[in-house]
Amino acid sequence: MIDFAPQLDEVLSTEICGSVVETVGMTASVADLPVPLGAIVEIDRDNGGRIPAEVVGFRDQLTLVYPLRSMTGVRRGHRVRLHRTASRIPVGEALLGRVINAEGRVIDGYGQPTAEERLARERRAPSPVERPRIDTPLSTGIRAIDGLLTCGRGQRMGIFSGSGVGKSVTLGMMAKYTSADVIVIGLVGERGREVNEFLERDLGPRGRARSVVVVATSDEPALARVHAASTATSIAEYFRDRGKDVLLLMDSLTRVAMAQREIGLAAGEPPTTRGYPPSVFAMLPKLVERAGRTARGSITGFYSVLVEGDDANEPISDAVRGLLDGHTWLSRKLASQGHYPAIDVLDSISRLMPEVASPEQRQAATIVRELLAAYRDHEDLISIGAYRAGSNPTVDIALAMRDDIAQFLRQQVDEACQMETTQQALMALAHRTAAVSQQAAQVVAPAETTAT
């Protein structure tokens, strides 16, 4: 079927135009511009240039547009014309190894690659009845996740933490060591200097070779930051539709929500919880539901969530937890102890682990979790020396196995770990636990006999 959308956009753009009536903050009100929501327009400037903008709402007889660049030089009466009715981005295999902006343009200085086709940035999620069951594990290369929080191909997971706890480093390890065919990374709202640091230090040549990196830094307009998340998802969909298993890493979903908050408030939406307008909570499920498994391929999504004030119940964290298939919590306490990746296994969950992990692995993971929970429950007594050995057999075993478990959960940034190796190490840990438990039982038995 022939796609006439580009030709239609060209015809319409020559006929539909309006004029700027006023600007308030980052929003311009335009008269006589009958175009739909989401349409891309261009605003004339005195210097002859044009500013791309998107229609974000309507008020009375006016059309509200939000620019993708600074509105410096725009004045009342300037012409606004329709550019196209929907945003489309160039996609193709040539994007692998490249860094692009929210509009799909390459920004790494190596020239624009040839696009195989152009896709709409905003697309519908796959139909629920067309989604196959998720039953195949995906290796992330991180022992704590692959062993105790095993994820499936097509699963959506959150990485929750406060600032400075190691989210970017954890995502970089996944990009380097995952078994996925293609990695798509969305860096949204990052500081400018952090982008190159992530590319060179965290991602490295090995991860970058099979990755597409979409960047919208914190100084870019809110619309560009929101677009970056959709652009990254569309590129992931392109590779999924060609039979690839894609790993989508989004850093961070919180900054996407904050950008949508700016747009919503500028368009006149009422603020609700902590100032977030309703459009934020409508946007989040539309974005994350686009990931997942189809009959052709899969998108496994890891979305980092910046928890404000380390409050796990703040609005965005609370909303995202209900949308995803599990979450990984990075602990500031573990990070302060030099334990990296700082994954708090007890506060984390993978809802699809029962579907993708073997019964033996699940049993071994349960043993480790029980020991971690027993140690945490008695940690205060242990730290002050008030715990008496023998009063709780499970705690005794947890104390004996603590160093072994910590060694399993810790991992150097440059240490790759295959799924099979992780599973073998976890089984060995469970076997050592059984041996320690048996030794403890043999020690207790003679003592009870003597007492009798």
Coordinates of C-alpha atoms in Angstrom, one line a residue:
M1 CA 0.0 0.0 0.0
I2 CA 1.4 3.4 -1.0
D3 CA 1.8 5.9 1.8
F4 CA 0.5 9.3 0.7
A5 CA 1.0 11.0 4.1
P6 CA 4.2 12.9 3.1
Q7 CA 2.6 14.2 -0.1
L8 CA -0.5 15.2 1.8
D9 CA 1.5 17.0 4.4
E10 CA 3.3 19.0 1.7
V11 CA 0.0 20.0 0.1
L12 CA -1.6 21.0 3.4
S13 CA 1.4 22.9 4.6
T14 CA 1.2 25.3 1.7
E15 CA -2.4 26.2 2.4
I16 CA -2.8 26.3 6.2
C17 CA -1.2 29.1 8.1
G18 CA -2.0 31.4 11.0
S19 CA -0.4 34.1 13.0
V20 CA 1.0 34.6 16.5
V21 CA -1.3 36.4 18.9
E22 CA 0.6 36.1 22.1
T23 CA 3.3 34.2 23.9
V24 CA 3.2 33.2 27.6
G25 CA 6.3 31.4 28.9
M26 CA 7.2 28.8 26.3
T27 CA 3.7 28.6 24.7
A28 CA 2.5 30.6 21.7
S29 CA -1.2 31.3 21.0
V30 CA -1.9 31.2 17.3
A31 CA -5.0 32.5 15.5
D32 CA -6.6 31.1 12.3
L33 CA -4.7 27.8 12.5
P34 CA -7.2 24.8 12.2
V35 CA -4.8 21.9 12.6
P36 CA -5.0 18.8 14.8
L37 CA -3.3 18.0 18.1
G38 CA 0.2 16.8 17.6
A39 CA 0.7 18.6 14.3
I40 CA 4.1 20.0 13.6
V41 CA 4.2 23.7 12.7
E42 CA 6.9 26.3 11.9
I43 CA 7.0 29.8 13.4
D44 CA 8.7 32.6 11.3
R45 CA 11.3 34.8 13.0
D46 CA 12.6 38.2 12.1
N47 CA 16.0 36.8 11.1
G48 CA 14.4 34.7 8.4
G49 CA 14.7 31.4 10.3
R50 CA 11.9 29.2 11.5
I51 CA 11.2 27.5 14.8
P52 CA 9.6 24.0 14.8
A53 CA 6.7 23.6 17.3
E54 CA 4.0 21.2 18.1
V55 CA 0.3 21.8 18.7
V56 CA -0.4 20.9 22.3
G57 CA -3.9 22.3 22.9
F58 CA -6.7 24.8 22.1
R59 CA -8.1 27.7 24.1
D60 CA -11.2 29.6 22.8
Q61 CA -10.5 30.2 19.1
L62 CA -6.7 30.0 19.5
T63 CA -4.3 27.1 18.8
L64 CA -1.6 26.6 21.5
V65 CA 1.8 25.5 20.2
Y66 CA 4.9 24.6 22.1
P67 CA 8.3 25.1 20.5
L68 CA 11.2 22.7 20.0
R69 CA 13.7 25.5 20.3
S70 CA 14.0 28.9 22.0
M71 CA 11.3 31.4 20.9
T72 CA 13.8 34.3 20.8
G73 CA 12.9 36.6 17.9
V74 CA 9.2 35.7 17.7
R75 CA 6.8 38.6 17.9
R76 CA 3.0 39.2 17.5
G77 CA 1.8 38.7 14.0
H78 CA 4.5 36.3 12.9
R79 CA 3.3 33.7 10.4
V80 CA 2.8 30.1 11.6
R81 CA 2.4 27.4 9.0
L82 CA 1.6 23.7 9.1
H83 CA 4.7 21.7 8.4
R84 CA 3.3 18.2 8.7
T85 CA 0.3 16.5 10.4
A86 CA 2.4 14.0 12.4
S87 CA 6.0 13.6 13.5
R88 CA 8.0 11.0 11.6
I89 CA 11.6 9.9 12.3
P90 CA 14.2 8.2 10.0
V91 CA 15.0 4.7 11.0
G92 CA 17.3 1.9 9.7
E93 CA 20.2 -0.4 10.5
A94 CA 22.6 2.5 9.8
L95 CA 21.5 4.0 13.1
L96 CA 23.5 1.4 15.1
G97 CA 26.4 2.9 16.8
R98 CA 25.1 6.4 16.3
V99 CA 23.9 9.2 18.7
I100 CA 20.8 11.1 17.6
N101 CA 18.6 13.9 19.0
A102 CA 14.8 13.8 19.7
E103 CA 14.0 14.5 16.1
G104 CA 16.1 11.6 14.8
R105 CA 19.0 13.7 13.5
V106 CA 22.5 12.4 14.1
I107 CA 24.5 14.6 16.4
D108 CA 27.7 12.6 16.8
G109 CA 29.5 14.5 13.9
Y110 CA 29.8 11.5 11.6
G111 CA 27.2 12.6 9.0
Q112 CA 23.6 11.7 8.5
P113 CA 23.0 8.0 7.6
T114 CA 20.7 6.9 4.9
A115 CA 17.2 6.2 6.3
E116 CA 15.5 3.0 5.2
E117 CA 12.1 4.4 6.0
R118 CA 10.4 7.0 8.2
L119 CA 8.1 5.9 11.1
A120 CA 5.6 7.9 13.1
R121 CA 7.0 8.8 16.5
E122 CA 3.7 8.2 18.3
R123 CA 2.4 4.7 17.6
R124 CA -0.2 2.5 19.3
A125 CA 0.9 -0.4 21.5
P126 CA 0.4 -3.9 20.2
S127 CA -3.0 -5.4 20.8
P128 CA -3.3 -7.3 24.1
V129 CA -4.6 -10.5 22.3
E130 CA -1.6 -10.5 19.9
R131 CA 1.0 -10.5 22.7
P132 CA 2.6 -14.0 23.1
R133 CA 3.4 -15.2 26.6
I134 CA 6.8 -14.2 28.0
D135 CA 8.6 -17.5 28.6
T136 CA 12.2 -16.9 27.6
P137 CA 14.8 -15.3 29.9
L138 CA 16.9 -12.4 28.9
S139 CA 20.5 -12.1 30.2
T140 CA 21.4 -8.6 31.5
G141 CA 24.9 -9.7 32.5
I142 CA 24.3 -8.6 36.1
R143 CA 24.3 -11.5 38.6
A144 CA 21.9 -10.0 41.1
I145 CA 19.3 -9.5 38.4
D146 CA 19.8 -12.7 36.3
G147 CA 20.0 -14.9 39.4
L148 CA 17.4 -13.4 41.8
L149 CA 15.3 -11.1 39.6
T150 CA 15.3 -13.0 36.3
C151 CA 13.7 -11.0 33.5
G152 CA 12.0 -12.4 30.3
R153 CA 12.3 -11.1 26.8
G154 CA 9.5 -8.5 26.5
Q155 CA 9.3 -7.7 30.2
R156 CA 9.1 -4.1 31.4
M157 CA 11.2 -3.3 34.6
G158 CA 11.8 -0.2 36.6
I159 CA 15.1 0.8 38.2
F160 CA 14.2 2.9 41.2
S161 CA 16.7 5.0 43.3
G162 CA 17.5 8.4 44.6
S163 CA 20.2 10.5 42.9
G164 CA 23.8 9.3 42.9
V165 CA 23.2 5.7 43.7
G166 CA 24.4 4.2 40.4
K167 CA 21.5 4.0 37.9
S168 CA 23.6 5.1 34.9
V169 CA 26.4 2.6 35.7
T170 CA 23.9 -0.2 36.1
L171 CA 22.3 0.6 32.7
G172 CA 25.7 0.8 31.1
M173 CA 26.6 -2.7 32.4
M174 CA 23.3 -4.0 30.9
A175 CA 24.1 -2.4 27.5
K176 CA 27.6 -4.0 27.4
Y177 CA 26.7 -7.4 28.7
T178 CA 23.1 -8.2 27.6
S179 CA 22.2 -11.1 25.3
A180 CA 19.8 -8.8 23.4
D181 CA 20.5 -8.3 19.7
V182 CA 20.0 -4.5 19.7
I183 CA 20.1 -1.9 22.5
V184 CA 18.3 1.4 22.3
I185 CA 19.1 4.0 24.9
G186 CA 17.1 7.1 25.7
L187 CA 19.0 9.7 27.8
V188 CA 16.4 12.2 28.8
G189 CA 17.1 15.3 30.9
E190 CA 20.8 14.4 31.5
R191 CA 23.4 17.0 32.1
G192 CA 25.4 17.7 28.9
R193 CA 28.8 16.5 30.3
E194 CA 27.2 13.2 31.4
V195 CA 26.3 12.1 27.9
N196 CA 29.9 11.7 26.7
E197 CA 30.8 10.2 30.1
F198 CA 28.1 7.6 29.6
L199 CA 29.1 6.8 26.0
E200 CA 32.8 6.5 26.8
R201 CA 32.9 5.2 30.4
D202 CA 29.7 3.3 31.0
L203 CA 28.7 2.1 27.5
G204 CA 32.1 1.7 25.9
P205 CA 32.9 0.6 22.3
R206 CA 31.5 -2.9 22.9
G207 CA 28.1 -1.6 24.0
R208 CA 28.0 1.3 21.5
A209 CA 28.5 -0.9 18.4
R210 CA 25.1 -2.4 18.7
S211 CA 23.3 0.5 20.3
V212 CA 21.3 3.6 19.2
V213 CA 21.5 6.4 21.7
V214 CA 18.8 9.1 21.7
V215 CA 19.7 12.3 23.6
A216 CA 17.8 15.2 24.9
T217 CA 19.7 17.1 27.6
S218 CA 18.2 19.1 30.5
D219 CA 18.7 22.5 28.7
E220 CA 16.5 21.5 25.8
P221 CA 12.8 22.4 25.7
A222 CA 10.4 20.1 27.5
L223 CA 8.8 19.0 24.2
A224 CA 12.2 17.7 22.9
R225 CA 12.6 15.7 26.2
V226 CA 9.2 14.1 25.8
H227 CA 9.9 13.4 22.1
A228 CA 13.2 11.7 22.9
A229 CA 11.4 9.0 24.9
S230 CA 8.9 8.4 22.0
T231 CA 11.7 8.4 19.4
A232 CA 13.7 5.8 21.4
T233 CA 10.6 3.6 21.6
S234 CA 9.9 4.0 17.9
I235 CA 13.4 2.9 17.0
A236 CA 13.1 -0.1 19.3
E237 CA 9.8 -1.0 17.6
Y238 CA 11.5 -0.8 14.2
F239 CA 14.1 -3.4 15.2
R240 CA 11.5 -5.6 17.0
D241 CA 9.3 -5.7 13.9
R242 CA 12.4 -7.1 12.0
G243 CA 12.6 -10.1 14.4
K244 CA 15.2 -8.6 16.8
D245 CA 15.2 -9.0 20.6
V246 CA 15.7 -5.3 21.7
L247 CA 16.8 -4.0 25.1
L248 CA 15.3 -0.5 25.6
L249 CA 17.0 1.5 28.4
M250 CA 15.3 4.8 29.4
D251 CA 17.1 7.2 31.7
S252 CA 15.0 8.5 33.1
L253 CA 11.2 8.1 33.0
T254 CA 10.9 10.7 35.9
R255 CA 12.4 13.4 33.7
V256 CA 10.1 12.5 30.9
A257 CA 7.2 13.0 33.3
M258 CA 8.6 16.3 34.5
A259 CA 8.9 17.5 30.9
Q260 CA 5.3 16.5 30.2
R261 CA 4.3 18.4 33.4
E262 CA 5.9 21.6 32.0
I263 CA 3.9 21.2 28.7
G264 CA 0.7 20.3 30.4
L265 CA 0.8 23.3 32.8
A266 CA 1.8 25.6 30.0
A267 CA -1.3 24.4 28.0
G268 CA -3.6 25.2 30.9
E269 CA -4.1 21.8 32.5
P270 CA -5.0 21.8 36.2
P271 CA -2.2 20.6 38.5
T272 CA -3.0 17.6 40.7
T273 CA -0.6 15.5 42.9
R274 CA 2.6 17.5 43.4
G275 CA 1.8 19.7 40.5
Y276 CA 1.6 16.9 37.9
P277 CA -1.4 17.4 35.5
P278 CA -3.6 14.5 34.2
S279 CA -1.7 14.3 30.9
V280 CA 1.4 12.9 32.7
F281 CA -0.5 9.9 34.1
A282 CA -2.2 9.4 30.6
M283 CA 1.2 9.5 28.8
L284 CA 3.1 7.0 31.0
P285 CA 1.0 3.9 30.2
K286 CA 0.9 4.7 26.5
L287 CA 4.7 4.9 26.5
V288 CA 5.6 1.8 28.5
E289 CA 2.9 -0.4 26.9
R290 CA 4.6 0.0 23.5
A291 CA 7.4 -2.2 24.8
G292 CA 6.8 -6.0 25.1
R293 CA 6.8 -9.1 23.0
T294 CA 5.1 -9.7 19.7
A295 CA 5.1 -12.6 17.2
R296 CA 8.1 -11.1 15.4
G297 CA 10.4 -10.0 18.2
S298 CA 10.6 -8.3 21.6
I299 CA 11.4 -5.1 23.4
T300 CA 12.6 -5.6 27.0
G301 CA 12.3 -2.2 28.7
F302 CA 14.3 -1.0 31.7
Y303 CA 13.1 2.4 32.8
S304 CA 15.0 4.3 35.5
V305 CA 12.9 6.2 38.0
L306 CA 14.5 9.0 40.0
V307 CA 12.8 8.8 43.4
E308 CA 12.5 12.3 44.9
G309 CA 13.7 12.4 48.4
D310 CA 14.1 8.6 48.4
D311 CA 10.3 8.5 48.9
A312 CA 9.1 5.3 47.2
N313 CA 5.5 6.6 47.4
E314 CA 6.0 9.8 45.5
P315 CA 3.5 10.1 42.5
I316 CA 5.6 9.1 39.6
S317 CA 7.2 6.1 41.4
D318 CA 3.9 5.0 42.7
A319 CA 2.3 5.2 39.2
V320 CA 5.2 3.5 37.4
R321 CA 5.3 0.6 39.8
G322 CA 1.7 -0.3 38.9
L323 CA 2.5 -0.1 35.1
L324 CA 5.6 -2.3 35.0
D325 CA 6.3 -6.0 35.4
G326 CA 8.6 -5.6 38.3
H327 CA 11.2 -3.2 39.8
T328 CA 14.7 -3.1 40.9
W329 CA 15.5 -0.9 43.9
L330 CA 19.0 0.6 44.3
S331 CA 19.8 1.2 47.9
R332 CA 21.7 4.3 49.1
K333 CA 22.8 2.3 52.2
L334 CA 24.4 -0.4 50.1
A335 CA 26.0 2.2 47.8
S336 CA 27.5 3.9 50.9
Q337 CA 29.0 0.6 51.9
G338 CA 30.7 0.2 48.5
H339 CA 28.3 -2.6 47.5
Y340 CA 27.8 -2.2 43.7
P341 CA 25.5 -2.7 41.9
A342 CA 23.5 -1.4 44.9
I343 CA 20.5 -3.7 44.3
D344 CA 18.4 -4.3 47.3
V345 CA 17.1 -7.8 46.5
L346 CA 14.4 -7.8 49.2
D347 CA 12.8 -4.6 48.0
S348 CA 12.9 -5.7 44.4
I349 CA 10.7 -8.1 42.4
S350 CA 10.4 -9.6 38.9
R351 CA 6.8 -10.6 38.4
L352 CA 7.7 -12.9 35.5
M353 CA 10.5 -14.8 37.1
P354 CA 8.2 -17.8 37.8
E355 CA 7.6 -17.9 34.1
V356 CA 11.2 -17.8 32.8
A357 CA 13.3 -19.4 35.6
S358 CA 13.7 -23.1 36.2
P359 CA 12.2 -24.6 39.5
E360 CA 15.8 -25.3 40.7
Q361 CA 16.8 -21.7 40.2
R362 CA 13.6 -20.3 41.9
Q363 CA 14.3 -22.6 44.9
A364 CA 17.9 -21.4 45.2
A365 CA 16.8 -17.8 44.9
T366 CA 14.2 -18.3 47.6
I367 CA 16.9 -19.7 49.9
V368 CA 19.1 -16.7 49.4
R369 CA 16.2 -14.3 49.9
E370 CA 15.2 -16.1 53.2
L371 CA 18.8 -15.7 54.5
L372 CA 18.9 -12.0 53.5
A373 CA 15.5 -11.4 55.2
A374 CA 16.6 -13.2 58.4
Y375 CA 19.8 -11.1 58.6
R376 CA 17.9 -7.9 58.0
D377 CA 15.4 -8.7 60.7
H378 CA 18.1 -9.2 63.3
E379 CA 20.7 -6.7 61.9
D380 CA 20.3 -4.3 64.9
L381 CA 21.0 -7.0 67.4
I382 CA 23.9 -8.3 65.4
S383 CA 25.5 -4.9 65.0
I384 CA 25.5 -4.2 68.7
G385 CA 26.7 -7.7 69.6
A386 CA 23.4 -8.6 71.4
Y387 CA 22.6 -11.6 69.2
R388 CA 23.4 -14.9 70.8
A389 CA 24.5 -17.7 68.4
G390 CA 22.1 -20.7 68.4
S391 CA 19.0 -18.7 69.3
N392 CA 17.8 -18.7 65.7
P393 CA 19.1 -21.4 63.3
T394 CA 18.2 -19.4 60.1
V395 CA 20.1 -16.3 61.4
D396 CA 23.1 -18.5 62.3
I397 CA 23.1 -19.8 58.7
A398 CA 22.7 -16.2 57.4
L399 CA 25.7 -15.1 59.4
A400 CA 27.8 -17.9 58.1
M401 CA 26.8 -17.3 54.5
R402 CA 26.8 -13.5 54.6
D403 CA 30.2 -13.1 52.9
D404 CA 29.4 -15.7 50.2
I405 CA 26.1 -14.0 49.4
A406 CA 27.6 -10.5 49.3
Q407 CA 30.3 -11.8 46.9
F408 CA 27.6 -13.2 44.6
L409 CA 25.7 -9.9 44.6
R410 CA 28.7 -7.7 44.1
Q411 CA 30.0 -7.2 40.6
Q412 CA 32.7 -5.0 39.1
V413 CA 31.8 -2.7 36.3
D414 CA 34.1 -4.5 33.9
E415 CA 33.0 -8.0 35.0
A416 CA 30.7 -9.7 32.5
C417 CA 28.7 -12.7 33.7
Q418 CA 26.7 -15.0 31.4
M419 CA 23.3 -16.3 32.5
E420 CA 24.6 -19.9 32.7
T421 CA 27.5 -18.9 34.9
T422 CA 25.1 -16.9 37.2
Q423 CA 22.8 -19.9 37.5
Q424 CA 25.7 -22.2 38.4
A425 CA 27.0 -19.8 41.0
L426 CA 23.5 -19.5 42.5
M427 CA 23.1 -23.3 42.7
A428 CA 26.5 -23.6 44.3
L429 CA 25.5 -20.9 46.9
A430 CA 22.3 -22.9 47.7
H431 CA 24.4 -26.1 48.1
R432 CA 26.8 -24.4 50.4
T433 CA 23.9 -23.2 52.4
A434 CA 22.5 -26.7 52.7
A435 CA 26.0 -27.9 53.9
V436 CA 26.2 -25.2 56.5
S437 CA 22.7 -26.0 57.7
Q438 CA 23.6 -29.7 58.0
Q439 CA 26.7 -28.9 60.0
A440 CA 24.7 -26.7 62.3
A441 CA 22.2 -29.5 62.9
Q442 CA 25.0 -31.9 63.8
V443 CA 26.4 -29.4 66.3
V444 CA 23.0 -28.8 67.9
A445 CA 22.2 -32.6 68.2
P446 CA 25.0 -33.6 70.5
A447 CA 24.4 -30.5 72.6
E448 CA 20.8 -31.5 73.1
T449 CA 21.8 -35.1 74.0
T450 CA 24.3 -33.9 76.6
A451 CA 21.7 -31.6 78.1
T452 CA 19.3 -34.6 78.4

